[in-house]
Short mmCIF file of C-alpha atoms in Angstrom, two decimals:
data_model
loop_
_atom_site.label_atom_id
_atom_site.label_comp_id
_atom_site.label_asym_id
_atom_site.label_seq_id
_atom_site.Cartn_x
_atom_site.Cartn_y
_atom_site.Cartn_z
CA UNK E 636 -29.38 73.20 -4.06
CA UNK E 637 -29.38 72.10 -7.68
CA UNK E 638 -26.32 70.23 -8.90
CA UNK E 639 -25.06 71.10 -12.37
CA UNK E 640 -24.11 68.52 -14.98
CA UNK E 641 -20.38 68.71 -14.21
CA UNK E 642 -20.91 68.38 -10.49
CA UNK E 643 -23.35 65.51 -11.04
CA UNK E 644 -20.84 63.67 -13.21
CA UNK E 645 -18.14 64.16 -10.59
CA UNK E 646 -20.44 62.85 -7.89
CA UNK E 647 -21.27 59.78 -9.99
CA UNK E 648 -17.60 59.12 -10.63
CA UNK E 649 -16.83 59.41 -6.94
CA UNK E 650 -19.64 57.00 -6.09
CA UNK E 651 -18.43 54.50 -8.68
CA UNK E 652 -14.93 54.70 -7.27
CA UNK E 653 -16.21 54.07 -3.76
CA UNK E 654 -18.27 51.09 -4.92
CA UNK E 655 -15.28 49.64 -6.77
CA UNK E 656 -13.12 50.16 -3.71
CA UNK E 657 -15.63 48.43 -1.47
CA UNK E 658 -15.95 45.59 -3.97
CA UNK E 659 -12.17 45.17 -4.10
CA UNK E 660 -11.95 45.24 -0.32
CA UNK E 661 -14.74 42.67 -0.02
CA UNK E 662 -13.00 40.29 -2.42
CA UNK E 663 -9.66 40.29 -0.60
CA UNK E 664 -10.74 38.13 2.33
CA UNK E 665 -12.05 35.50 -0.10
CA UNK E 666 -8.70 35.45 -1.86
CA UNK E 667 -6.89 35.18 1.44
CA UNK E 668 -9.20 32.36 2.53
CA UNK E 669 -8.50 30.46 -0.66
CA UNK E 670 -4.77 30.82 -0.19
CA UNK E 671 -5.07 29.81 3.44
CA UNK E 672 -7.08 26.69 2.54
CA UNK E 673 -4.56 25.69 -0.09
CA UNK E 674 -1.71 25.88 2.40
CA UNK E 675 -3.62 24.44 5.37
CA UNK E 676 -1.64 21.72 7.17
CA UNK E 677 -2.66 18.09 6.69
CA UNK E 678 -4.68 16.83 9.66
CA UNK E 679 -7.22 14.29 10.80
CA UNK E 680 -7.56 10.52 10.55
CA UNK E 681 -7.09 8.18 7.59
CA UNK E 682 -7.46 4.43 7.24
CA UNK E 683 -5.03 2.56 5.01
CA UNK E 684 -5.82 -0.91 3.65
CA UNK E 685 -2.47 -2.56 2.89
CA UNK E 686 -1.15 -5.97 1.92
CA UNK E 687 0.03 -8.08 4.85
CA UNK E 688 3.61 -8.05 3.55
CA UNK E 689 3.68 -4.27 4.09
CA UNK E 690 2.91 -4.39 7.81
CA UNK E 691 6.39 -3.61 9.11
CA UNK E 692 7.30 -0.92 6.57
CA UNK E 693 3.91 0.80 6.53
CA UNK E 694 3.76 0.86 10.32
CA UNK E 695 7.10 2.67 10.27
CA UNK E 696 5.94 5.03 7.53
CA UNK E 697 2.74 5.72 9.45
CA UNK E 698 4.78 6.77 12.48
CA UNK E 699 6.93 9.03 10.32
CA UNK E 700 3.85 10.55 8.74
CA UNK E 701 2.25 11.34 12.09
CA UNK E 702 5.50 12.86 13.34
CA UNK E 703 5.76 15.08 10.26
CA UNK E 704 2.08 16.08 10.43
CA UNK E 705 1.00 16.68 14.04
CA UNK E 706 -2.72 16.16 14.46
CA UNK E 707 -2.90 13.24 12.03
CA UNK E 708 -3.62 9.60 12.83
CA UNK E 709 -3.01 6.71 10.44
CA UNK E 710 -4.96 3.51 11.08
CA UNK E 711 -4.00 0.34 9.19
CA UNK E 712 -5.83 -2.78 8.13
CA UNK E 713 -3.36 -5.45 6.98
CA UNK E 714 -4.53 -8.59 5.19
CA UNK E 715 -4.23 -10.46 1.91
CA UNK E 716 -4.80 -8.12 -1.02
CA UNK E 717 -7.73 -10.19 -2.33
CA UNK E 718 -9.45 -10.02 1.08
CA UNK E 719 -8.94 -6.26 1.23
CA UNK E 720 -10.48 -5.74 -2.21
CA UNK E 721 -13.45 -7.88 -1.20
CA UNK E 722 -13.97 -5.74 1.90
CA UNK E 723 -13.71 -2.52 -0.12
CA UNK E 724 -16.21 -3.67 -2.74
CA UNK E 725 -18.60 -4.55 0.07
CA UNK E 726 -18.45 -0.98 1.34
CA UNK E 727 -15.70 -1.01 3.95
CA UNK E 728 -14.57 2.61 4.50
CA UNK E 729 -10.93 3.42 3.78
CA UNK E 730 -8.83 6.25 2.40
CA UNK E 731 -5.90 4.45 0.75
CA UNK E 732 -5.35 0.99 -0.72
CA UNK E 733 -1.92 -0.59 -1.24
CA UNK E 734 -1.90 -3.97 -2.99
CA UNK E 735 0.82 -6.60 -3.29
CA UNK E 736 0.06 -7.01 -6.98
CA UNK E 737 -1.48 -5.18 -9.91
CA UNK E 738 -4.24 -7.78 -10.39
CA UNK E 739 -6.07 -6.92 -7.17
CA UNK E 740 -5.52 -3.20 -7.67
CA UNK E 741 -7.10 -3.56 -11.11
CA UNK E 742 -10.15 -5.09 -9.42
CA UNK E 743 -10.41 -1.98 -7.25
CA UNK E 744 -10.05 0.32 -10.25
CA UNK E 745 -12.61 -1.60 -12.31
CA UNK E 746 -15.05 -1.42 -9.39
CA UNK E 747 -14.72 2.36 -9.39
CA UNK E 748 -13.15 2.45 -5.92
CA UNK E 749 -10.13 4.61 -6.71
CA UNK E 750 -10.03 8.36 -7.26
CA UNK E 751 -6.45 8.54 -8.51
CA UNK E 752 -4.44 6.39 -10.89
CA UNK E 753 -2.50 3.70 -8.99
CA UNK E 754 1.22 4.37 -8.56
CA UNK E 755 3.72 1.49 -8.37
CA UNK E 756 6.04 1.92 -5.40
CA UNK E 757 7.83 -1.42 -4.79
CA UNK E 758 8.50 -4.94 -6.04
CA UNK E 759 8.96 -8.25 -4.22
CA UNK E 760 9.88 -11.85 -4.97
CA UNK E 761 9.41 -15.18 -3.23
CA UNK E 762 11.88 -17.21 -1.22
CA UNK E 763 11.75 -20.49 0.68
CA UNK E 764 11.78 -20.44 4.47
CA UNK E 765 12.20 -23.41 6.81
CA UNK E 766 12.50 -23.82 10.57
CA UNK E 767 16.00 -22.89 11.83
CA UNK E 768 18.65 -25.28 10.58
CA UNK E 769 16.54 -26.52 7.65
CA UNK E 770 15.83 -30.00 9.13
CA UNK E 771 14.57 -31.45 5.82
CA UNK E 772 17.61 -30.17 3.89
CA UNK E 773 15.52 -28.36 1.31
CA UNK E 774 17.83 -26.78 -1.24
CA UNK E 775 15.77 -26.07 -4.38
CA UNK E 776 12.27 -25.11 -5.44
CA UNK E 777 11.82 -28.64 -6.81
CA UNK E 778 12.51 -30.08 -3.34
CA UNK E 779 9.22 -28.60 -2.17
CA UNK E 780 7.41 -31.23 -4.24
CA UNK E 781 9.22 -34.16 -2.60
CA UNK E 782 6.92 -36.61 -0.74
CA UNK E 783 7.06 -36.16 3.00
CA UNK E 784 7.78 -32.43 2.94
CA UNK E 785 5.00 -30.47 4.61
CA UNK E 786 4.84 -27.24 2.66
CA UNK E 787 2.63 -24.21 3.25
CA UNK E 788 1.84 -21.65 0.53
CA UNK E 789 -0.52 -18.75 -0.06
CA UNK E 790 -3.92 -19.39 -1.62
CA UNK E 791 -4.03 -18.83 -5.41
CA UNK E 792 -6.13 -15.65 -5.17
CA UNK E 793 -3.53 -14.03 -2.92
CA UNK E 794 -0.58 -12.33 -4.71
CA UNK E 795 2.04 -14.60 -3.11
CA UNK E 796 -0.08 -17.61 -4.10
CA UNK E 797 -0.42 -16.41 -7.68
CA UNK E 798 3.36 -16.00 -7.83
CA UNK E 799 3.81 -19.52 -6.47
CA UNK E 800 1.53 -20.93 -9.16
CA UNK E 801 3.42 -19.04 -11.85
CA UNK E 802 6.73 -20.56 -10.75
CA UNK E 803 5.19 -24.03 -10.54
CA UNK E 804 3.97 -23.72 -14.11
CA UNK E 805 7.25 -22.36 -15.46
CA UNK E 806 9.29 -25.12 -13.77
CA UNK E 807 6.76 -27.96 -14.23
CA UNK E 808 6.83 -28.49 -10.48
CA UNK E 809 3.65 -29.56 -8.70
CA UNK E 810 3.64 -28.74 -5.00
CA UNK E 811 1.04 -30.43 -2.81
CA UNK E 812 0.71 -28.06 0.14
CA UNK E 813 -0.65 -29.10 3.51
CA UNK E 814 -2.42 -25.75 3.67
CA UNK E 815 -3.08 -22.63 1.59
CA UNK E 816 -3.14 -19.44 3.64
CA UNK E 817 -4.95 -16.15 3.05
CA UNK E 818 -1.83 -14.02 3.63
CA UNK E 819 1.93 -14.35 3.46
CA UNK E 820 2.25 -13.62 7.17
CA UNK E 821 0.08 -16.68 7.90
CA UNK E 822 2.46 -18.83 5.85
CA UNK E 823 5.40 -17.45 7.80
CA UNK E 824 3.58 -18.12 11.07
CA UNK E 825 3.05 -21.78 10.18
CA UNK E 826 6.78 -22.20 9.57
CA UNK E 827 8.02 -20.31 12.63
CA UNK E 828 5.60 -22.24 14.86
CA UNK E 829 6.90 -25.58 13.56
CA UNK E 830 3.68 -26.56 11.78
CA UNK E 831 5.42 -26.86 8.41
CA UNK E 832 8.75 -28.01 7.01
CA UNK E 833 8.85 -25.14 4.53
CA UNK E 834 6.88 -22.24 3.17
CA UNK E 835 7.00 -19.77 0.33
CA UNK E 836 7.04 -16.15 1.47
CA UNK E 837 8.38 -12.84 0.21
CA UNK E 838 12.06 -12.09 0.71
CA UNK E 839 11.01 -9.15 2.88
CA UNK E 840 9.06 -11.38 5.25
CA UNK E 841 11.97 -13.79 5.50
CA UNK E 842 14.33 -10.93 6.28
CA UNK E 843 11.96 -9.62 8.93
CA UNK E 844 11.78 -13.05 10.59
CA UNK E 845 15.54 -13.04 11.15
CA UNK E 846 16.92 -16.10 12.96
CA UNK E 847 13.43 -17.56 13.42
CA UNK E 848 13.78 -19.12 9.94
CA UNK E 849 16.39 -20.38 7.52
CA UNK E 850 16.08 -18.79 4.09
CA UNK E 851 16.75 -20.61 0.82
CA UNK E 852 16.86 -18.39 -2.24
CA UNK E 853 16.05 -19.93 -5.61
CA UNK E 854 16.71 -18.43 -9.07
CA UNK E 855 13.26 -19.29 -10.46
CA UNK E 856 11.73 -16.61 -8.23
CA UNK E 857 12.88 -13.95 -10.69
CA UNK E 858 10.22 -15.18 -13.08
CA UNK E 859 7.41 -14.07 -10.76
CA UNK E 860 8.06 -10.54 -9.55
CA UNK E 861 5.13 -8.84 -7.84
CA UNK E 862 4.68 -5.09 -8.28
CA UNK E 863 3.00 -3.11 -5.49
CA UNK E 864 0.64 -0.23 -6.45
CA UNK E 865 -1.04 2.32 -4.17
CA UNK E 866 -4.02 4.63 -4.76
CA UNK E 867 -6.34 7.03 -2.95
CA UNK E 868 -9.92 5.78 -2.61
CA UNK E 869 -13.18 7.53 -3.49
CA UNK E 870 -14.59 6.63 -0.09
CA UNK E 871 -11.99 8.87 1.59
CA UNK E 872 -13.42 11.67 3.69
CA UNK E 873 -9.97 13.18 4.16
CA UNK E 874 -8.52 13.31 0.66
CA UNK E 875 -5.80 15.86 1.50
CA UNK E 876 -4.29 13.64 4.17
CA UNK E 877 -4.76 10.50 2.06
CA UNK E 878 -2.98 12.10 -0.88
CA UNK E 879 -0.13 13.22 1.37
CA UNK E 880 0.32 9.68 2.70
CA UNK E 881 0.47 8.30 -0.84
CA UNK E 882 3.09 10.95 -1.59
CA UNK E 883 5.17 9.80 1.38
CA UNK E 884 5.04 6.15 0.32
CA UNK E 885 5.97 6.85 -3.30
CA UNK E 886 8.58 9.50 -2.46
CA UNK E 887 12.19 9.32 -1.18
CA UNK E 888 11.23 8.50 2.40
CA UNK E 889 9.05 5.59 1.33
CA UNK E 890 11.73 4.26 -1.02
CA UNK E 891 14.34 4.40 1.72
CA UNK E 892 12.19 2.51 4.23
CA UNK E 893 11.05 -0.06 1.69
CA UNK E 894 14.56 -0.64 0.34
CA UNK E 895 15.81 -1.15 3.88
CA UNK E 896 13.29 -3.96 4.30
CA UNK E 897 14.37 -5.64 1.07
CA UNK E 898 11.72 -4.38 -1.35
CA UNK E 899 12.92 -3.72 -4.87
CA UNK E 900 12.33 -0.51 -6.79
CA UNK E 901 9.19 -0.40 -8.97
#
């Protein structure tokens, strides 16, 4: 049977409508998939490289993170910030880096290791710690330079060591340490084990040590405040989870935990 022009046009229109309908139907699953991916829960493993002074607070935040996001696992590597940067530049895999100062974070940025701009999330200052009872009666920063006092400090390349040097320069005080450690926790360990008469550590580490040390605050510490930045790394294979962890640290929960440990606001 021959189809007239009007019937042919109607048939073409019907076919076009069916094609459009099929096309629209085919596109819906893709849209749904996109929405589903965007709202997919955070999951999987991440590795966080963090300054040694963050061990207690970040361990707590890691536990909170895993509780809030079932199926996630946060692994930590705690060490001096300078050591962590060296490991990262040598290819060590990690998802997040949290430094105890901006200098070492800048090294990571300049090396092209970060994928996001660093965000400052805390501050810290130094304090003097001695064995319980302060046997050498150390009362001031200048006392650390007295002959006979065995003092332990952080190495200059470590944030706590750089802060120590800055205070020495501003006060014209020359400390002759018996050892220079690669992390603030190592300094604290030398004091709590009785291997030193005094050490310079962060106020947060002193607070965490409790009765294992005597703490002597000194006003000059305000001249060397360390700011802590955090950033997601390009080497991350789980950027969604890494970004969510950074959000936790820099958000209200992170601020509450950090403040409770004695860290100042950024």
